[in-house]
Amino acid sequence: MEELNINIATAHGPCPVRIAVAGGAVSSISYADGVHVDPHRLLVPSPVDIHVHLRDFEQAHKETVATGSRAALAGGMCAVADMPNTVPPVSDRETFYRRTELFSREAVCDYLVNFCVYDEYSLSQAASVDPFFLKVYLSDTTGSYTLPMELLERVFMLGKPIALHAHFEGMKEAVRLSHKYGTRLHVCHVSTKEEVAFLAEHKTGTITCEATPHHLFLSGDYDVKPPLGTDEDRAALLRALGTTIDIVASDHAPHTEKDKRNGAYGLVGVETLLPVMVTAMLRGELSFEAFYRTVYAGPKALLRAMGYDFGFDVGRRADFAIVETGLRDAVNPARFFSKAKHSPFEGYEVEARVVETWVRGRPFFKDGGITRHAKGEQVARS
Ligand code: NCD
Ligand code: ZN
Protein backbone atom coordinates (compact mmCIF):
# COMPACT_ATOMS: atom_id res chain seq x y z
CA MET A 1 0.00 0.00 0.00
CA GLU A 2 1.14 3.55 -0.77
CA GLU A 3 0.11 6.68 1.09
CA LEU A 4 0.31 10.24 -0.14
CA ASN A 5 -0.34 13.45 1.76
CA ILE A 6 -0.90 15.98 -0.96
CA ASN A 7 -3.04 18.83 -2.22
CA ILE A 8 -5.66 17.55 -4.65
CA ALA A 9 -7.29 19.78 -7.27
CA THR A 10 -10.96 20.32 -6.45
CA ALA A 11 -13.63 22.64 -7.84
CA HIS A 12 -12.83 25.01 -4.96
CA GLY A 13 -9.06 24.91 -5.25
CA PRO A 14 -6.27 22.74 -3.85
CA CYS A 15 -7.34 20.71 -0.80
CA PRO A 16 -4.95 18.76 1.45
CA VAL A 17 -5.83 15.07 1.54
CA ARG A 18 -4.40 11.73 2.60
CA ILE A 19 -4.80 9.19 -0.18
CA ALA A 20 -4.16 5.47 0.17
CA VAL A 21 -3.57 3.37 -2.93
CA ALA A 22 -3.70 -0.42 -2.88
CA GLY A 23 -4.12 -3.08 -5.54
CA GLY A 24 -4.23 -0.52 -8.32
CA ALA A 25 -7.17 1.32 -6.76
CA VAL A 26 -7.81 4.26 -4.47
CA SER A 27 -8.56 2.62 -1.14
CA SER A 28 -9.28 5.77 0.86
CA ILE A 29 -9.30 9.56 0.64
CA SER A 30 -9.54 11.68 3.76
CA TYR A 31 -9.00 15.30 4.68
CA ALA A 32 -5.38 15.70 5.81
CA ASP A 33 -5.93 17.58 9.03
CA GLY A 34 -2.82 18.95 10.69
CA VAL A 35 -0.49 17.09 8.32
CA HIS A 36 2.16 18.96 6.38
CA VAL A 37 1.60 18.89 2.64
CA ASP A 38 4.01 20.39 0.13
CA PRO A 39 2.35 23.64 -1.06
CA HIS A 40 4.11 23.24 -4.42
CA ARG A 41 2.73 19.85 -5.38
CA LEU A 42 -0.75 19.36 -6.79
CA LEU A 43 -2.46 16.06 -7.54
CA VAL A 44 -4.63 16.21 -10.64
CA PRO A 45 -7.01 13.25 -10.71
CA SER A 46 -7.38 11.04 -13.80
CA PRO A 47 -6.09 13.30 -16.57
CA VAL A 48 -7.04 11.94 -19.99
CA ASP A 49 -6.48 13.46 -23.42
CA ILE A 50 -9.41 12.40 -25.54
CA HIS A 51 -8.02 13.86 -28.77
CA VAL A 52 -4.56 12.79 -29.96
CA HIS A 53 -3.16 11.64 -33.29
CA LEU A 54 -0.44 9.08 -32.56
CA ARG A 55 0.22 8.44 -36.29
CA ASP A 56 2.44 5.33 -36.60
CA PHE A 57 1.62 2.90 -39.45
CA GLU A 58 3.08 4.59 -42.56
CA GLN A 59 3.69 7.84 -40.65
CA ALA A 60 5.95 6.42 -37.97
CA HIS A 61 8.47 9.13 -38.91
CA LYS A 62 6.04 11.73 -37.43
CA GLU A 63 5.11 9.86 -34.24
CA THR A 64 4.59 6.29 -33.11
CA VAL A 65 2.28 4.77 -30.54
CA ALA A 66 5.41 4.20 -28.44
CA THR A 67 6.71 7.79 -28.64
CA GLY A 68 3.27 9.40 -28.48
CA SER A 69 2.18 7.42 -25.44
CA ARG A 70 5.46 8.24 -23.70
CA ALA A 71 4.77 11.90 -24.47
CA ALA A 72 1.31 11.44 -22.96
CA LEU A 73 2.74 10.09 -19.70
CA ALA A 74 5.31 12.89 -19.59
CA GLY A 75 2.37 15.28 -20.01
CA GLY A 76 0.55 13.74 -17.03
CA MET A 77 -2.00 11.85 -19.12
CA CYS A 78 -3.07 8.45 -17.81
CA ALA A 79 -4.94 7.63 -21.01
CA VAL A 80 -5.41 8.96 -24.54
CA ALA A 81 -7.97 8.49 -27.31
CA ASP A 82 -6.33 8.01 -30.69
CA MET A 83 -7.69 9.60 -33.85
CA PRO A 84 -8.14 7.41 -36.94
CA ASN A 85 -6.95 9.67 -39.80
CA THR A 86 -3.84 7.54 -40.08
CA VAL A 87 -2.21 6.16 -43.25
CA PRO A 88 -3.95 3.85 -43.94
CA PRO A 89 -7.00 5.15 -42.05
CA VAL A 90 -8.65 3.15 -39.28
CA SER A 91 -11.80 2.71 -41.33
CA ASP A 92 -12.27 -1.04 -41.75
CA ARG A 93 -12.51 -3.92 -39.30
CA GLU A 94 -9.10 -5.33 -40.06
CA THR A 95 -7.26 -2.03 -39.62
CA PHE A 96 -9.23 -1.34 -36.44
CA TYR A 97 -8.01 -4.61 -34.92
CA ARG A 98 -4.50 -3.97 -36.23
CA ARG A 99 -4.56 -0.57 -34.54
CA THR A 100 -5.86 -1.99 -31.26
CA GLU A 101 -3.22 -4.70 -31.38
CA LEU A 102 -0.49 -2.11 -32.05
CA PHE A 103 -1.62 -0.15 -28.98
CA SER A 104 -1.72 -3.28 -26.82
CA ARG A 105 1.89 -4.01 -27.79
CA GLU A 106 3.41 -0.51 -27.85
CA ALA A 107 1.40 1.91 -25.72
CA VAL A 108 2.83 2.81 -22.31
CA CYS A 109 -0.29 4.71 -21.20
CA ASP A 110 -3.90 3.51 -21.32
CA TYR A 111 -5.85 4.12 -24.50
CA LEU A 112 -9.05 4.17 -26.50
CA VAL A 113 -9.19 3.73 -30.26
CA ASN A 114 -11.46 5.59 -32.68
CA PHE A 115 -12.78 4.56 -36.10
CA CYS A 116 -13.10 6.83 -39.15
CA VAL A 117 -16.28 6.89 -41.24
CA TYR A 118 -15.87 8.71 -44.54
CA ASP A 119 -17.53 6.67 -47.29
CA GLU A 120 -20.04 3.87 -47.98
CA TYR A 121 -17.54 1.14 -47.25
CA SER A 122 -16.31 2.49 -43.89
CA LEU A 123 -19.95 3.15 -42.96
CA SER A 124 -20.78 -0.52 -43.62
CA GLN A 125 -17.76 -1.63 -41.57
CA ALA A 126 -18.62 0.65 -38.65
CA ALA A 127 -21.56 -1.51 -37.62
CA SER A 128 -19.27 -4.39 -36.63
CA VAL A 129 -16.58 -2.62 -34.56
CA ASP A 130 -16.67 -1.26 -31.02
CA PRO A 131 -14.50 1.86 -31.00
CA PHE A 132 -14.53 4.75 -28.53
CA PHE A 133 -16.00 7.10 -31.14
CA LEU A 134 -16.81 6.98 -34.80
CA LYS A 135 -14.85 10.00 -36.01
CA VAL A 136 -16.50 12.05 -38.72
CA TYR A 137 -14.68 14.77 -40.64
CA LEU A 138 -17.02 17.14 -42.42
CA SER A 139 -14.35 19.65 -43.31
CA ASP A 140 -10.91 19.41 -44.77
CA THR A 141 -8.13 18.00 -42.61
CA THR A 142 -4.81 16.12 -42.71
CA GLY A 143 -5.56 13.17 -44.98
CA SER A 144 -8.62 13.19 -47.24
CA TYR A 145 -11.23 11.56 -45.11
CA THR A 146 -14.09 14.01 -45.46
CA LEU A 147 -17.52 12.40 -45.25
CA PRO A 148 -20.00 13.56 -47.92
CA MET A 149 -22.81 15.46 -46.18
CA GLU A 150 -25.47 13.17 -47.66
CA LEU A 151 -24.07 10.20 -45.68
CA LEU A 152 -24.14 11.98 -42.30
CA GLU A 153 -27.66 10.95 -41.30
CA ARG A 154 -26.83 7.28 -41.87
CA VAL A 155 -23.89 7.55 -39.48
CA PHE A 156 -26.20 8.93 -36.79
CA MET A 157 -28.67 6.10 -37.51
CA LEU A 158 -26.03 3.56 -36.40
CA GLY A 159 -26.50 4.88 -32.86
CA LYS A 160 -22.79 4.68 -31.97
CA PRO A 161 -21.10 7.67 -30.31
CA ILE A 162 -19.77 10.16 -32.85
CA ALA A 163 -16.84 12.59 -32.53
CA LEU A 164 -17.15 15.41 -35.01
CA HIS A 165 -14.64 17.64 -36.80
CA ALA A 166 -16.68 20.15 -38.75
CA HIS A 167 -17.20 23.70 -39.92
CA PHE A 168 -20.08 25.59 -38.29
CA GLU A 169 -22.79 24.52 -40.76
CA GLY A 170 -21.82 20.85 -40.48
CA MET A 171 -21.85 21.12 -36.71
CA LYS A 172 -25.38 22.53 -36.72
CA GLU A 173 -26.59 19.64 -38.87
CA ALA A 174 -24.87 17.09 -36.60
CA VAL A 175 -26.53 18.64 -33.54
CA ARG A 176 -29.90 18.39 -35.28
CA LEU A 177 -29.30 14.72 -36.08
CA SER A 178 -28.10 13.98 -32.55
CA HIS A 179 -31.40 15.41 -31.27
CA LYS A 180 -33.37 13.44 -33.85
CA TYR A 181 -31.79 10.03 -33.17
CA GLY A 182 -30.57 10.47 -29.58
CA THR A 183 -27.08 9.52 -30.77
CA ARG A 184 -24.21 10.69 -28.58
CA LEU A 185 -22.23 13.50 -30.24
CA HIS A 186 -18.92 14.96 -29.16
CA VAL A 187 -17.93 18.16 -30.96
CA CYS A 188 -14.15 18.45 -31.30
CA HIS A 189 -12.09 21.63 -30.94
CA VAL A 190 -14.75 24.33 -30.67
CA SER A 191 -12.91 27.49 -31.67
CA THR A 192 -15.23 30.43 -32.38
CA LYS A 193 -17.63 32.52 -30.31
CA GLU A 194 -20.44 31.66 -32.76
CA GLU A 195 -19.95 27.94 -32.16
CA VAL A 196 -19.92 28.48 -28.39
CA ALA A 197 -23.15 30.53 -28.55
CA PHE A 198 -24.86 27.92 -30.73
CA LEU A 199 -23.84 25.04 -28.47
CA ALA A 200 -24.85 26.96 -25.33
CA GLU A 201 -28.33 27.10 -26.77
CA HIS A 202 -28.65 23.68 -28.39
CA LYS A 203 -26.57 21.25 -26.36
CA THR A 204 -28.53 18.48 -24.68
CA GLY A 205 -27.50 15.56 -22.44
CA THR A 206 -26.17 13.48 -25.31
CA ILE A 207 -23.91 16.27 -26.65
CA THR A 208 -20.48 17.22 -25.30
CA CYS A 209 -17.74 19.41 -26.67
CA GLU A 210 -14.08 20.18 -26.20
CA ALA A 211 -11.72 23.11 -26.59
CA THR A 212 -7.94 22.97 -26.98
CA PRO A 213 -5.34 24.92 -24.98
CA HIS A 214 -4.10 26.58 -28.20
CA HIS A 215 -7.55 27.92 -29.04
CA LEU A 216 -7.92 29.11 -25.44
CA PHE A 217 -4.58 30.85 -25.04
CA LEU A 218 -2.99 31.58 -28.41
CA SER A 219 -3.78 33.83 -31.31
CA GLY A 220 -2.03 34.70 -34.53
CA ASP A 221 -0.92 32.56 -37.46
CA TYR A 222 -0.14 28.92 -36.96
CA ASP A 223 -0.90 26.08 -39.35
CA VAL A 224 -3.60 24.25 -37.47
CA LYS A 225 -7.23 23.25 -38.07
CA PRO A 226 -9.40 24.89 -36.98
CA PRO A 227 -7.34 28.11 -37.19
CA LEU A 228 -6.55 30.11 -34.06
CA GLY A 229 -9.33 32.63 -33.42
CA THR A 230 -9.55 36.24 -32.42
CA ASP A 231 -9.24 37.58 -28.87
CA GLU A 232 -13.04 37.67 -28.75
CA ASP A 233 -13.21 34.00 -29.68
CA ARG A 234 -10.70 33.17 -26.96
CA ALA A 235 -12.63 35.18 -24.38
CA ALA A 236 -15.85 33.37 -25.32
CA LEU A 237 -14.15 29.98 -25.02
CA LEU A 238 -12.65 30.86 -21.64
CA ARG A 239 -16.01 32.05 -20.32
CA ALA A 240 -17.68 28.82 -21.45
CA LEU A 241 -15.10 26.48 -19.87
CA GLY A 242 -16.84 24.09 -17.52
CA THR A 243 -20.33 25.07 -18.59
CA THR A 244 -20.88 24.82 -22.36
CA ILE A 245 -17.38 23.42 -22.88
CA ASP A 246 -17.05 20.11 -21.07
CA ILE A 247 -13.51 19.04 -21.81
CA VAL A 248 -10.05 20.33 -22.65
CA ALA A 249 -8.19 18.11 -25.12
CA SER A 250 -4.95 18.77 -26.96
CA ASP A 251 -5.54 17.65 -30.59
CA HIS A 252 -1.90 16.51 -30.46
CA ALA A 253 -1.13 16.20 -34.20
CA PRO A 254 2.62 15.87 -34.77
CA HIS A 255 4.36 16.43 -38.10
CA THR A 256 8.00 16.41 -39.17
CA GLU A 257 9.77 19.74 -39.20
CA LYS A 258 9.88 19.63 -42.99
CA ASP A 259 6.12 19.01 -43.24
CA LYS A 260 5.50 21.89 -40.81
CA ARG A 261 7.67 24.19 -42.94
CA ASN A 262 5.52 23.17 -45.90
CA GLY A 263 2.33 24.14 -44.08
CA ALA A 264 1.07 20.86 -42.59
CA TYR A 265 -1.81 21.45 -40.15
CA GLY A 266 -1.40 20.34 -36.58
CA LEU A 267 0.67 20.76 -33.45
CA VAL A 268 2.30 18.89 -30.62
CA GLY A 269 0.09 19.32 -27.57
CA VAL A 270 -0.13 16.36 -25.24
CA GLU A 271 2.85 17.49 -23.15
CA THR A 272 1.79 21.11 -22.73
CA LEU A 273 -1.91 20.69 -21.89
CA LEU A 274 -1.52 20.27 -18.12
CA PRO A 275 1.31 22.77 -17.54
CA VAL A 276 -0.59 25.41 -19.55
CA MET A 277 -3.95 24.72 -17.86
CA VAL A 278 -2.50 24.59 -14.33
CA THR A 279 -0.61 27.82 -15.01
CA ALA A 280 -3.78 29.55 -16.20
CA MET A 281 -5.58 28.40 -13.06
CA LEU A 282 -2.77 29.61 -10.79
CA ARG A 283 -2.74 32.97 -12.56
CA GLY A 284 -6.51 33.29 -12.22
CA GLU A 285 -7.07 33.28 -15.99
CA LEU A 286 -9.56 30.54 -15.30
CA SER A 287 -11.34 29.52 -12.13
CA PHE A 288 -10.52 26.43 -10.07
CA GLU A 289 -13.95 25.18 -11.01
CA ALA A 290 -13.39 25.62 -14.76
CA PHE A 291 -10.09 23.74 -14.45
CA TYR A 292 -11.60 20.95 -12.37
CA ARG A 293 -14.57 20.51 -14.67
CA THR A 294 -12.74 20.52 -18.00
CA VAL A 295 -9.61 18.57 -16.98
CA TYR A 296 -11.30 16.07 -14.65
CA ALA A 297 -15.07 16.06 -14.15
CA GLY A 298 -16.04 16.57 -17.81
CA PRO A 299 -13.89 13.79 -19.27
CA LYS A 300 -14.85 11.48 -16.40
CA ALA A 301 -18.57 12.11 -16.91
CA LEU A 302 -18.26 11.43 -20.64
CA LEU A 303 -16.29 8.21 -20.17
CA ARG A 304 -18.66 6.97 -17.46
CA ALA A 305 -21.68 7.80 -19.61
CA MET A 306 -20.08 5.75 -22.38
CA GLY A 307 -19.67 2.82 -20.01
CA TYR A 308 -15.97 3.07 -19.14
CA ASP A 309 -14.48 2.51 -15.71
CA PHE A 310 -12.73 5.84 -15.29
CA GLY A 311 -12.43 8.60 -12.71
CA PHE A 312 -10.80 9.05 -9.32
CA ASP A 313 -13.00 7.59 -6.56
CA VAL A 314 -12.60 5.19 -3.66
CA GLY A 315 -12.61 1.65 -5.02
CA ARG A 316 -11.73 2.78 -8.53
CA ARG A 317 -8.49 2.84 -10.51
CA ALA A 318 -5.85 5.12 -9.02
CA ASP A 319 -4.95 7.40 -11.93
CA PHE A 320 -3.39 10.78 -11.30
CA ALA A 321 -0.67 13.22 -12.21
CA ILE A 322 1.45 15.13 -9.74
CA VAL A 323 2.29 18.62 -10.87
CA GLU A 324 5.00 20.78 -9.35
CA THR A 325 4.04 24.43 -9.06
CA GLY A 326 5.67 27.59 -7.79
CA LEU A 327 8.32 27.62 -10.49
CA ARG A 328 8.99 29.61 -13.61
CA ASP A 329 9.75 27.76 -16.78
CA ALA A 330 9.24 28.24 -20.49
CA VAL A 331 7.90 25.60 -22.88
CA ASN A 332 10.89 24.07 -24.63
CA PRO A 333 9.98 21.65 -27.45
CA ALA A 334 13.53 20.24 -27.45
CA ARG A 335 12.56 18.53 -24.18
CA PHE A 336 9.43 16.87 -25.59
CA PHE A 337 9.14 13.08 -25.46
CA SER A 338 7.15 13.36 -28.69
CA LYS A 339 9.09 12.70 -31.88
CA ALA A 340 8.08 16.16 -33.05
CA LYS A 341 9.98 18.99 -31.40
CA HIS A 342 7.89 22.02 -32.32
CA SER A 343 5.07 23.88 -30.61
CA PRO A 344 3.20 27.16 -30.93
CA PHE A 345 3.68 27.33 -27.15
CA GLU A 346 7.47 27.47 -27.58
CA GLY A 347 8.77 30.04 -25.07
CA TYR A 348 5.35 30.33 -23.37
CA GLU A 349 5.86 30.94 -19.65
CA VAL A 350 4.51 28.25 -17.38
CA GLU A 351 4.47 27.91 -13.61
CA ALA A 352 3.90 24.17 -13.50
CA ARG A 353 5.47 20.95 -14.68
CA VAL A 354 4.42 17.32 -14.50
CA VAL A 355 6.67 15.33 -12.15
CA GLU A 356 4.78 12.04 -11.81
CA THR A 357 2.03 10.16 -13.63
CA TRP A 358 0.38 7.19 -11.95
CA VAL A 359 -1.76 4.73 -13.86
CA ARG A 360 -3.81 2.04 -12.13
CA GLY A 361 -1.96 2.59 -8.88
CA ARG A 362 1.61 2.60 -10.16
CA PRO A 363 4.03 5.34 -11.18
CA PHE A 364 4.45 5.12 -14.97
CA PHE A 365 6.37 8.42 -15.20
CA LYS A 366 8.73 9.59 -12.47
CA ASP A 367 12.11 11.35 -12.05
CA GLY A 368 11.97 12.59 -15.63
CA GLY A 369 11.58 9.15 -17.17
CA ILE A 370 9.16 6.38 -18.08
CA THR A 371 9.28 3.64 -15.43
CA ARG A 372 9.49 -0.12 -15.84
CA HIS A 373 5.84 -0.42 -14.74
CA ALA A 374 4.61 1.53 -17.75
CA LYS A 375 2.41 -0.71 -19.88
CA GLY A 376 -0.77 0.54 -21.49
CA GLU A 377 -4.13 -1.18 -21.48
CA GLN A 378 -7.36 -0.34 -23.24
CA VAL A 379 -9.58 1.56 -20.81
CA ALA A 380 -12.01 -1.12 -19.65
CA ARG A 381 -15.78 -0.91 -19.59
CA SER A 382 -17.28 -1.09 -16.14
C1 NCD B 1 -4.86 17.10 -37.52
C2 NCD B 1 -3.84 16.15 -38.06
O1 NCD B 1 -2.79 16.57 -38.54
O2 NCD B 1 -4.10 14.92 -38.02
N1 NCD B 1 -4.50 18.47 -37.80
C3 NCD B 1 -4.96 19.58 -37.20
O3 NCD B 1 -4.60 20.69 -37.63
N2 NCD B 1 -5.75 19.52 -36.14
C4 NCD B 1 -6.10 16.71 -38.14
C5 NCD B 1 -7.29 17.18 -37.47
O4 NCD B 1 -7.55 16.88 -36.30
O5 NCD B 1 -8.02 17.83 -38.17
ZN1 ZN C 1 -7.47 16.21 -34.47
JSON list of C-alpha atoms and ligand atoms in Angstrom, two decimals, residues 51 53 83 85 135 137 141 165 189 225 251-253, ligand 2:
[
{"chain": "A", "resi": 51, "resn": "HIS", "atom": "CA", "xyz": [-8.02, 13.86, -28.77]},
{"chain": "A", "resi": 53, "resn": "HIS", "atom": "CA", "xyz": [-3.16, 11.64, -33.29]},
{"chain": "A", "resi": 83, "resn": "MET", "atom": "CA", "xyz": [-7.69, 9.60, -33.85]},
{"chain": "A", "resi": 85, "resn": "ASN", "atom": "CA", "xyz": [-6.95, 9.67, -39.80]},
{"chain": "A", "resi": 135, "resn": "LYS", "atom": "CA", "xyz": [-14.85, 10.00, -36.01]},
{"chain": "A", "resi": 137, "resn": "TYR", "atom": "CA", "xyz": [-14.68, 14.77, -40.64]},
{"chain": "A", "resi": 141, "resn": "THR", "atom": "CA", "xyz": [-8.13, 18.00, -42.61]},
{"chain": "A", "resi": 165, "resn": "HIS", "atom": "CA", "xyz": [-14.64, 17.64, -36.80]},
{"chain": "A", "resi": 189, "resn": "HIS", "atom": "CA", "xyz": [-12.09, 21.63, -30.94]},
{"chain": "A", "resi": 225, "resn": "LYS", "atom": "CA", "xyz": [-7.23, 23.25, -38.07]},
{"chain": "A", "resi": 251, "resn": "ASP", "atom": "CA", "xyz": [-5.54, 17.65, -30.59]},
{"chain": "A", "resi": 252, "resn": "HIS", "atom": "CA", "xyz": [-1.90, 16.51, -30.46]},
{"chain": "A", "resi": 253, "resn": "ALA", "atom": "CA", "xyz": [-1.13, 16.20, -34.20]},
{"chain": "B", "resi": 2, "resn": "ZN", "atom": "ZN", "xyz": [-7.47, 16.21, -34.47]}
]
